[in-house]
Amino acid sequence: PAALPFDGHPRRYLEQKTPPMLMTREDKIALLDALSMQAAFFLDFASIKNLPPETFLDKVCGALPVALFSCGYNFRFGKNGAGDAAFLQRYAAERDIEVYVAPPVEADGNPVSSTLIRERLLAGDMEAAARLLGRPFSFSLEVVLGDQRGRTIGFPTINQVLPDGLIQPKFGVYASRTYIDGKIYPSVTNVGVRPTFLADRTLSETHIIDYADQLYGRILKVELLHFLRGETKFDSLAALKNAISKDLYASLHYEKILFMRP
C-alpha cells in the first residue's frame, strides 16, 4: 500500500490562497506509517496541475505497478478538475485495475471535511475536532530554548514554535497530553503569543506534570484535548502563578474524567 499526497495545497495554485495545514508533512508521514502505508510519493502539484486526467493516470501507472486505486467519493483530479471517481473507474476497468471509492463519512450529523475541522480548531472545540479527525488534534515539533521564565515561577515548560502554514488553534490554555519515549504524560499547554510577556511569534508552551528532565532538541508530540480558558494578560507574576495552578487542577480533573470513560 502506498499513498500519493500532494506536496503543497492545490488551492495555493488554483485560488492563490492556502488554507492552514492540519498537520505538518512529518506528522502526515507518521500517520501514514501508523496506517501501514509502505511508501508515500509526494506529488508536486504545480508540476501536474495542467495534466489532463488520463495523462496523469498514465504517468502514475507507468511509474508504479498499480493493482488498486482508492479515492474519496468527491475526488477531482486533472486540469480544471476534469477527472472524478467515475472517470477513474472507467480508466481502471480498461486496465484490470480495481477501484475503491470511499463514501462520505459523517460525524455529529455533518460530512467530515477539512474546512469543518479548521472551524472547530479555530473555535477551540477540541472535542468536536477530535471526533471529526478520529484522533485528538496534535503536533510533533522540536523543543526549543525559551526564556526559561517558567522555571523561575515553578512551572517549567517545553517551548515549540508553530511553523508558518500550520493551523493555529484558538489562542489560550488547553488540557493536553505529551508523549515522551513511548509514555504519555498529562500536561497543560498554552498556545499563543503570551500577552503577559509579549512574545513575537506563536508558541506552544507545555508544562508536563511530574516530569523535570531536559528535553531541548527533542521532537515531541503534544495533543490538545480540551480548551480551558483564553489567553489573559496578568498584572503580576503572583496572579499568573495562581492562574497556572488552577489550570493544572482543571487539566488533571479533565484527564481523570477522560480516562474513566469507557
Short mmCIF file of N, CA, C and O in Angstrom, two decimals, residues 127-239:
data_model
loop_
_atom_site.label_atom_id
_atom_site.label_comp_id
_atom_site.label_asym_id
_atom_site.label_seq_id
_atom_site.Cartn_x
_atom_site.Cartn_y
_atom_site.Cartn_z
N GLU A 127 -12.87 18.78 21.33
CA GLU A 127 -13.61 17.51 21.35
C GLU A 127 -14.28 17.26 20.00
O GLU A 127 -14.23 16.15 19.46
N ALA A 128 -14.90 18.29 19.44
CA ALA A 128 -15.54 18.14 18.13
C ALA A 128 -14.49 17.89 17.05
O ALA A 128 -14.69 17.06 16.16
N ALA A 129 -13.37 18.61 17.13
CA ALA A 129 -12.30 18.39 16.15
C ALA A 129 -11.79 16.96 16.22
O ALA A 129 -11.52 16.34 15.18
N ALA A 130 -11.67 16.41 17.43
CA ALA A 130 -11.19 15.04 17.59
C ALA A 130 -12.17 14.04 16.99
O ALA A 130 -11.76 13.04 16.39
N ARG A 131 -13.47 14.31 17.15
CA ARG A 131 -14.46 13.39 16.56
C ARG A 131 -14.38 13.41 15.04
O ARG A 131 -14.55 12.39 14.37
N LEU A 132 -14.12 14.58 14.48
CA LEU A 132 -14.01 14.70 13.02
C LEU A 132 -12.72 14.07 12.50
O LEU A 132 -12.69 13.44 11.45
N LEU A 133 -11.63 14.25 13.25
CA LEU A 133 -10.33 13.72 12.84
C LEU A 133 -10.20 12.22 13.11
O LEU A 133 -9.40 11.54 12.47
N GLY A 134 -10.96 11.73 14.10
CA GLY A 134 -10.78 10.36 14.53
C GLY A 134 -9.64 10.20 15.51
O GLY A 134 -9.24 9.09 15.86
N ARG A 135 -9.12 11.33 15.99
CA ARG A 135 -7.99 11.35 16.93
C ARG A 135 -7.89 12.78 17.47
O ARG A 135 -8.38 13.72 16.83
N PRO A 136 -7.24 12.97 18.61
CA PRO A 136 -7.06 14.35 19.09
C PRO A 136 -6.14 15.14 18.14
O PRO A 136 -5.22 14.58 17.54
N PHE A 137 -6.41 16.42 18.02
CA PHE A 137 -5.51 17.29 17.26
C PHE A 137 -4.16 17.32 17.96
O PHE A 137 -4.07 17.46 19.18
N SER A 138 -3.08 17.20 17.18
CA SER A 138 -1.75 17.17 17.78
C SER A 138 -0.74 17.77 16.83
O SER A 138 -1.02 18.02 15.65
N PHE A 139 0.46 17.99 17.35
CA PHE A 139 1.59 18.40 16.52
C PHE A 139 2.85 17.81 17.15
O PHE A 139 2.94 17.63 18.37
N SER A 140 3.81 17.48 16.30
CA SER A 140 5.10 16.96 16.75
C SER A 140 6.16 17.96 16.28
O SER A 140 6.44 18.05 15.08
N LEU A 141 6.74 18.69 17.22
CA LEU A 141 7.66 19.76 16.89
C LEU A 141 8.87 19.72 17.81
O LEU A 141 8.82 19.16 18.91
N GLU A 142 9.94 20.35 17.35
CA GLU A 142 11.17 20.38 18.14
C GLU A 142 10.99 21.27 19.37
O GLU A 142 10.37 22.34 19.30
N VAL A 143 11.56 20.82 20.48
CA VAL A 143 11.58 21.63 21.70
C VAL A 143 12.74 22.61 21.60
O VAL A 143 13.89 22.21 21.42
N VAL A 144 12.42 23.89 21.68
CA VAL A 144 13.44 24.93 21.53
C VAL A 144 13.66 25.64 22.85
O VAL A 144 12.83 25.59 23.77
N LEU A 145 14.81 26.31 22.95
CA LEU A 145 15.14 27.04 24.16
C LEU A 145 14.29 28.30 24.24
O LEU A 145 14.24 29.09 23.31
N GLY A 146 13.62 28.47 25.37
CA GLY A 146 12.82 29.67 25.59
C GLY A 146 13.54 30.62 26.52
O GLY A 146 14.77 30.54 26.71
N ASP A 147 12.80 31.53 27.13
CA ASP A 147 13.43 32.47 28.06
C ASP A 147 13.54 31.90 29.47
O ASP A 147 14.03 32.58 30.38
N GLN A 148 13.04 30.66 29.65
CA GLN A 148 13.14 29.94 30.92
C GLN A 148 12.45 30.66 32.07
O GLN A 148 12.75 30.42 33.23
N ARG A 149 11.49 31.50 31.73
CA ARG A 149 10.77 32.23 32.78
C ARG A 149 9.90 31.28 33.60
O ARG A 149 9.69 31.48 34.80
N GLY A 150 9.38 30.22 32.93
CA GLY A 150 8.53 29.28 33.65
C GLY A 150 9.22 28.62 34.82
O GLY A 150 8.61 28.36 35.87
N ARG A 151 10.52 28.36 34.66
CA ARG A 151 11.26 27.72 35.75
C ARG A 151 11.36 28.64 36.96
O ARG A 151 11.38 28.18 38.10
N THR A 152 11.44 29.92 36.70
CA THR A 152 11.61 30.86 37.82
C THR A 152 10.33 30.99 38.66
O THR A 152 10.39 31.44 39.79
N ILE A 153 9.20 30.60 38.09
CA ILE A 153 7.95 30.68 38.86
C ILE A 153 7.43 29.29 39.23
O ILE A 153 6.30 29.15 39.68
N GLY A 154 8.28 28.27 39.01
CA GLY A 154 7.92 26.92 39.46
C GLY A 154 7.14 26.10 38.47
O GLY A 154 6.66 25.01 38.81
N PHE A 155 6.98 26.56 37.23
CA PHE A 155 6.25 25.81 36.22
C PHE A 155 7.06 25.75 34.93
O PHE A 155 6.78 26.47 33.96
N PRO A 156 8.10 24.90 34.88
CA PRO A 156 8.91 24.81 33.66
C PRO A 156 8.07 24.30 32.49
O PRO A 156 7.15 23.51 32.67
N THR A 157 8.40 24.80 31.31
CA THR A 157 7.64 24.40 30.11
C THR A 157 8.59 23.97 29.00
O THR A 157 9.76 24.35 28.98
N ILE A 158 8.07 23.16 28.10
CA ILE A 158 8.76 22.92 26.83
C ILE A 158 8.15 23.87 25.82
O ILE A 158 6.94 24.06 25.75
N ASN A 159 9.01 24.52 25.04
CA ASN A 159 8.56 25.51 24.06
C ASN A 159 8.70 24.96 22.66
O ASN A 159 9.75 24.42 22.30
N GLN A 160 7.65 25.08 21.88
CA GLN A 160 7.64 24.64 20.49
C GLN A 160 7.05 25.75 19.63
O GLN A 160 5.99 26.30 19.96
N VAL A 161 7.73 26.08 18.56
CA VAL A 161 7.27 27.15 17.67
C VAL A 161 6.36 26.57 16.61
O VAL A 161 6.74 25.64 15.88
N LEU A 162 5.13 27.08 16.52
CA LEU A 162 4.22 26.61 15.47
C LEU A 162 4.69 27.15 14.13
O LEU A 162 4.81 28.37 13.95
N PRO A 163 4.99 26.26 13.17
CA PRO A 163 5.55 26.72 11.90
C PRO A 163 4.53 27.46 11.05
O PRO A 163 3.32 27.28 11.20
N ASP A 164 5.05 28.31 10.18
CA ASP A 164 4.18 29.01 9.24
C ASP A 164 3.39 28.00 8.41
O ASP A 164 3.93 27.00 7.95
N GLY A 165 2.13 28.26 8.24
CA GLY A 165 1.30 27.38 7.42
C GLY A 165 0.50 26.37 8.22
O GLY A 165 -0.51 25.86 7.73
N LEU A 166 0.95 26.04 9.45
CA LEU A 166 0.19 25.12 10.29
C LEU A 166 -0.93 25.88 10.98
O LEU A 166 -0.76 27.01 11.42
N ILE A 167 -2.09 25.25 11.06
CA ILE A 167 -3.22 25.93 11.68
C ILE A 167 -2.89 26.30 13.11
O ILE A 167 -2.23 25.55 13.84
N GLN A 168 -3.33 27.47 13.52
CA GLN A 168 -3.15 27.93 14.89
C GLN A 168 -4.50 27.83 15.59
O GLN A 168 -5.40 28.62 15.30
N PRO A 169 -4.66 26.86 16.47
CA PRO A 169 -5.94 26.75 17.17
C PRO A 169 -6.19 27.99 18.01
O PRO A 169 -5.30 28.81 18.22
N LYS A 170 -7.40 28.12 18.49
CA LYS A 170 -7.76 29.28 19.30
C LYS A 170 -6.72 29.50 20.39
O LYS A 170 -6.36 28.58 21.12
N PHE A 171 -6.24 30.74 20.49
CA PHE A 171 -5.23 31.05 21.50
C PHE A 171 -5.81 30.85 22.90
O PHE A 171 -6.93 31.29 23.19
N GLY A 172 -5.01 30.22 23.74
CA GLY A 172 -5.45 30.00 25.11
C GLY A 172 -4.77 28.80 25.73
O GLY A 172 -3.75 28.31 25.23
N VAL A 173 -5.34 28.32 26.82
CA VAL A 173 -4.77 27.25 27.61
C VAL A 173 -5.59 25.98 27.43
O VAL A 173 -6.83 26.03 27.47
N TYR A 174 -4.89 24.87 27.27
CA TYR A 174 -5.53 23.59 26.98
C TYR A 174 -5.08 22.50 27.96
O TYR A 174 -3.90 22.46 28.35
N ALA A 175 -5.99 21.62 28.32
CA ALA A 175 -5.59 20.35 28.89
C ALA A 175 -4.98 19.55 27.74
O ALA A 175 -5.53 19.51 26.64
N SER A 176 -3.83 18.95 27.99
CA SER A 176 -3.11 18.30 26.90
C SER A 176 -2.45 17.02 27.37
O SER A 176 -2.47 16.68 28.56
N ARG A 177 -1.87 16.32 26.42
CA ARG A 177 -1.04 15.15 26.69
C ARG A 177 0.25 15.31 25.93
O ARG A 177 0.26 15.79 24.78
N THR A 178 1.34 14.86 26.53
CA THR A 178 2.65 14.93 25.89
C THR A 178 3.25 13.53 25.86
O THR A 178 3.21 12.80 26.86
N TYR A 179 3.79 13.16 24.70
CA TYR A 179 4.36 11.83 24.50
C TYR A 179 5.88 11.92 24.59
O TYR A 179 6.51 12.66 23.83
N ILE A 180 6.46 11.16 25.51
CA ILE A 180 7.92 11.13 25.69
C ILE A 180 8.37 9.68 25.81
O ILE A 180 7.96 8.98 26.74
N ASP A 181 9.19 9.24 24.88
CA ASP A 181 9.76 7.89 24.93
C ASP A 181 8.70 6.81 25.14
O ASP A 181 8.85 5.90 25.95
N GLY A 182 7.61 6.94 24.40
CA GLY A 182 6.56 5.93 24.45
C GLY A 182 5.61 6.05 25.63
O GLY A 182 4.67 5.25 25.75
N LYS A 183 5.82 7.03 26.50
CA LYS A 183 4.95 7.23 27.64
C LYS A 183 4.11 8.49 27.44
O LYS A 183 4.54 9.44 26.77
N ILE A 184 2.92 8.49 28.03
CA ILE A 184 2.01 9.62 27.91
C ILE A 184 1.95 10.35 29.25
O ILE A 184 1.71 9.73 30.30
N TYR A 185 2.16 11.66 29.22
CA TYR A 185 2.15 12.47 30.43
C TYR A 185 1.03 13.51 30.35
O TYR A 185 0.88 14.18 29.31
N PRO A 186 0.24 13.66 31.41
CA PRO A 186 -0.73 14.76 31.43
C PRO A 186 0.02 16.09 31.45
O PRO A 186 1.10 16.20 32.05
N SER A 187 -0.54 17.07 30.80
CA SER A 187 0.14 18.35 30.71
C SER A 187 -0.86 19.48 30.50
O SER A 187 -2.06 19.25 30.31
N VAL A 188 -0.36 20.69 30.56
CA VAL A 188 -1.14 21.90 30.27
C VAL A 188 -0.37 22.70 29.24
O VAL A 188 0.83 22.93 29.39
N THR A 189 -1.06 23.12 28.19
CA THR A 189 -0.39 23.81 27.08
C THR A 189 -1.03 25.17 26.83
O THR A 189 -2.26 25.29 26.76
N ASN A 190 -0.18 26.17 26.73
CA ASN A 190 -0.64 27.50 26.31
C ASN A 190 -0.22 27.72 24.86
O ASN A 190 0.96 27.59 24.51
N VAL A 191 -1.18 28.04 24.02
CA VAL A 191 -0.91 28.35 22.61
C VAL A 191 -1.21 29.83 22.39
O VAL A 191 -2.31 30.29 22.69
N GLY A 192 -0.22 30.55 21.89
CA GLY A 192 -0.46 31.96 21.62
C GLY A 192 0.81 32.77 21.63
O GLY A 192 1.89 32.27 21.32
N VAL A 193 0.67 34.03 21.99
CA VAL A 193 1.80 34.96 21.95
C VAL A 193 2.15 35.50 23.34
O VAL A 193 2.88 36.48 23.46
N ARG A 194 1.63 34.86 24.38
CA ARG A 194 1.94 35.23 25.77
C ARG A 194 1.75 36.73 26.01
O ARG A 194 2.73 37.49 26.08
N PRO A 195 0.52 37.19 26.13
CA PRO A 195 0.29 38.64 26.28
C PRO A 195 0.96 39.25 27.50
O PRO A 195 1.29 40.44 27.51
N THR A 196 1.21 38.43 28.55
CA THR A 196 1.87 38.99 29.73
C THR A 196 3.31 39.37 29.43
O THR A 196 3.85 40.35 29.97
N PHE A 197 3.97 38.60 28.52
CA PHE A 197 5.38 38.84 28.23
C PHE A 197 5.62 39.24 26.78
O PHE A 197 6.76 39.42 26.36
N LEU A 198 4.56 39.34 25.97
CA LEU A 198 4.64 39.87 24.61
C LEU A 198 5.64 39.10 23.74
O LEU A 198 6.64 39.64 23.26
N ALA A 199 5.37 37.82 23.51
CA ALA A 199 6.19 37.05 22.57
C ALA A 199 5.93 37.54 21.16
O ALA A 199 4.84 38.03 20.83
N ASP A 200 6.94 37.42 20.29
CA ASP A 200 6.80 37.93 18.92
C ASP A 200 6.50 36.82 17.91
O ASP A 200 6.57 37.05 16.71
N ARG A 201 6.13 35.63 18.37
CA ARG A 201 5.79 34.52 17.49
C ARG A 201 4.83 33.60 18.21
O ARG A 201 4.72 33.64 19.44
N THR A 202 4.10 32.80 17.45
CA THR A 202 3.14 31.90 18.05
C THR A 202 3.86 30.70 18.65
O THR A 202 4.56 29.98 17.95
N LEU A 203 3.67 30.50 19.94
CA LEU A 203 4.35 29.44 20.66
C LEU A 203 3.36 28.47 21.26
O LEU A 203 2.23 28.84 21.62
N SER A 204 3.80 27.23 21.39
CA SER A 204 3.14 26.26 22.24
C SER A 204 4.05 26.06 23.45
O SER A 204 5.21 25.66 23.29
N GLU A 205 3.54 26.38 24.63
CA GLU A 205 4.31 26.21 25.87
C GLU A 205 3.59 25.19 26.74
O GLU A 205 2.44 25.42 27.14
N THR A 206 4.26 24.08 27.01
CA THR A 206 3.61 22.97 27.70
C THR A 206 4.32 22.67 29.01
O THR A 206 5.53 22.41 29.03
N HIS A 207 3.55 22.70 30.09
CA HIS A 207 4.06 22.24 31.38
C HIS A 207 3.66 20.78 31.54
O HIS A 207 2.47 20.44 31.58
N ILE A 208 4.66 19.91 31.63
CA ILE A 208 4.42 18.47 31.75
C ILE A 208 4.38 18.11 33.22
O ILE A 208 5.35 18.34 33.96
N ILE A 209 3.27 17.57 33.65
CA ILE A 209 3.08 17.29 35.06
C ILE A 209 3.95 16.10 35.49
O ILE A 209 3.97 15.06 34.84
N ASP A 210 4.67 16.29 36.57
CA ASP A 210 5.54 15.25 37.15
C ASP A 210 6.65 14.82 36.19
O ASP A 210 6.99 13.64 36.09
N TYR A 211 7.22 15.77 35.48
CA TYR A 211 8.36 15.48 34.61
C TYR A 211 9.30 16.68 34.66
O TYR A 211 8.87 17.82 34.50
N ALA A 212 10.60 16.40 34.87
CA ALA A 212 11.53 17.51 35.06
C ALA A 212 12.79 17.43 34.21
O ALA A 212 13.62 18.33 34.27
N ASP A 213 13.00 16.38 33.42
CA ASP A 213 14.24 16.24 32.66
C ASP A 213 14.30 17.25 31.51
O ASP A 213 13.27 17.73 31.01
N GLN A 214 15.52 17.54 31.05
CA GLN A 214 15.72 18.44 29.91
C GLN A 214 15.27 17.76 28.62
O GLN A 214 15.54 16.58 28.40
N LEU A 215 14.61 18.51 27.76
CA LEU A 215 14.08 17.94 26.52
C LEU A 215 14.46 18.77 25.29
O LEU A 215 13.90 18.57 24.21
N TYR A 216 15.40 19.70 25.43
CA TYR A 216 15.77 20.57 24.32
C TYR A 216 16.25 19.74 23.13
O TYR A 216 17.02 18.79 23.28
N GLY A 217 15.81 20.12 21.94
CA GLY A 217 16.24 19.44 20.73
C GLY A 217 15.43 18.21 20.38
O GLY A 217 15.55 17.69 19.27
N ARG A 218 14.60 17.74 21.32
CA ARG A 218 13.76 16.57 21.05
C ARG A 218 12.54 16.98 20.24
O ARG A 218 12.04 18.10 20.36
N ILE A 219 12.04 16.08 19.41
CA ILE A 219 10.77 16.30 18.72
C ILE A 219 9.70 15.54 19.49
O ILE A 219 9.73 14.31 19.57
N LEU A 220 8.77 16.29 20.08
CA LEU A 220 7.77 15.68 20.95
C LEU A 220 6.36 15.94 20.41
O LEU A 220 6.08 17.01 19.86
N LYS A 221 5.52 14.97 20.62
CA LYS A 221 4.12 15.07 20.21
C LYS A 221 3.28 15.58 21.38
O LYS A 221 3.34 15.06 22.49
N VAL A 222 2.49 16.63 21.10
CA VAL A 222 1.57 17.20 22.09
C VAL A 222 0.16 17.14 21.51
O VAL A 222 -0.08 17.58 20.38
N GLU A 223 -0.77 16.58 22.28
CA GLU A 223 -2.18 16.54 21.90
C GLU A 223 -2.95 17.59 22.70
O GLU A 223 -2.80 17.66 23.93
N LEU A 224 -3.76 18.39 22.03
CA LEU A 224 -4.62 19.35 22.70
C LEU A 224 -6.00 18.72 22.87
O LEU A 224 -6.66 18.40 21.89
N LEU A 225 -6.42 18.55 24.12
CA LEU A 225 -7.63 17.78 24.41
C LEU A 225 -8.84 18.64 24.71
O LEU A 225 -9.96 18.32 24.30
N HIS A 226 -8.64 19.72 25.46
CA HIS A 226 -9.79 20.49 25.94
C HIS A 226 -9.37 21.93 26.21
O HIS A 226 -8.34 22.18 26.84
N PHE A 227 -10.17 22.87 25.71
CA PHE A 227 -9.89 24.29 25.90
C PHE A 227 -10.30 24.69 27.32
O PHE A 227 -11.46 24.52 27.71
N LEU A 228 -9.35 25.23 28.08
CA LEU A 228 -9.62 25.62 29.47
C LEU A 228 -9.99 27.08 29.61
O LEU A 228 -10.93 27.44 30.31
N ARG A 229 -9.24 27.96 28.96
CA ARG A 229 -9.51 29.40 29.05
C ARG A 229 -8.73 30.13 27.96
O ARG A 229 -7.78 29.60 27.39
N GLY A 230 -9.14 31.34 27.67
CA GLY A 230 -8.45 32.14 26.68
C GLY A 230 -7.18 32.75 27.24
O GLY A 230 -6.93 32.73 28.46
N GLU A 231 -6.36 33.30 26.34
CA GLU A 231 -5.14 33.98 26.78
C GLU A 231 -5.52 35.22 27.59
O GLU A 231 -6.44 35.96 27.23
N THR A 232 -4.77 35.42 28.65
CA THR A 232 -5.05 36.55 29.55
C THR A 232 -3.75 37.26 29.90
O THR A 232 -2.73 36.61 30.13
N LYS A 233 -3.80 38.58 29.93
CA LYS A 233 -2.64 39.34 30.38
C LYS A 233 -2.78 39.59 31.88
O LYS A 233 -3.77 40.19 32.34
N PHE A 234 -1.80 39.13 32.65
CA PHE A 234 -1.85 39.27 34.10
C PHE A 234 -1.01 40.47 34.55
O PHE A 234 0.03 40.78 33.96
N ASP A 235 -1.47 41.10 35.63
CA ASP A 235 -0.79 42.29 36.13
C ASP A 235 0.42 41.97 36.98
O ASP A 235 1.25 42.84 37.25
N SER A 236 0.52 40.71 37.43
CA SER A 236 1.63 40.35 38.31
C SER A 236 1.97 38.88 38.14
O SER A 236 1.15 38.09 37.64
N LEU A 237 3.19 38.51 38.55
CA LEU A 237 3.59 37.11 38.50
C LEU A 237 2.75 36.27 39.46
O LEU A 237 2.47 35.10 39.19
N ALA A 238 2.36 36.86 40.58
CA ALA A 238 1.54 36.13 41.54
C ALA A 238 0.21 35.74 40.92
O ALA A 238 -0.27 34.60 41.10
N ALA A 239 -0.39 36.66 40.18
CA ALA A 239 -1.66 36.35 39.52
C ALA A 239 -1.48 35.29 38.45
O ALA A 239 -2.33 34.41 38.27
#
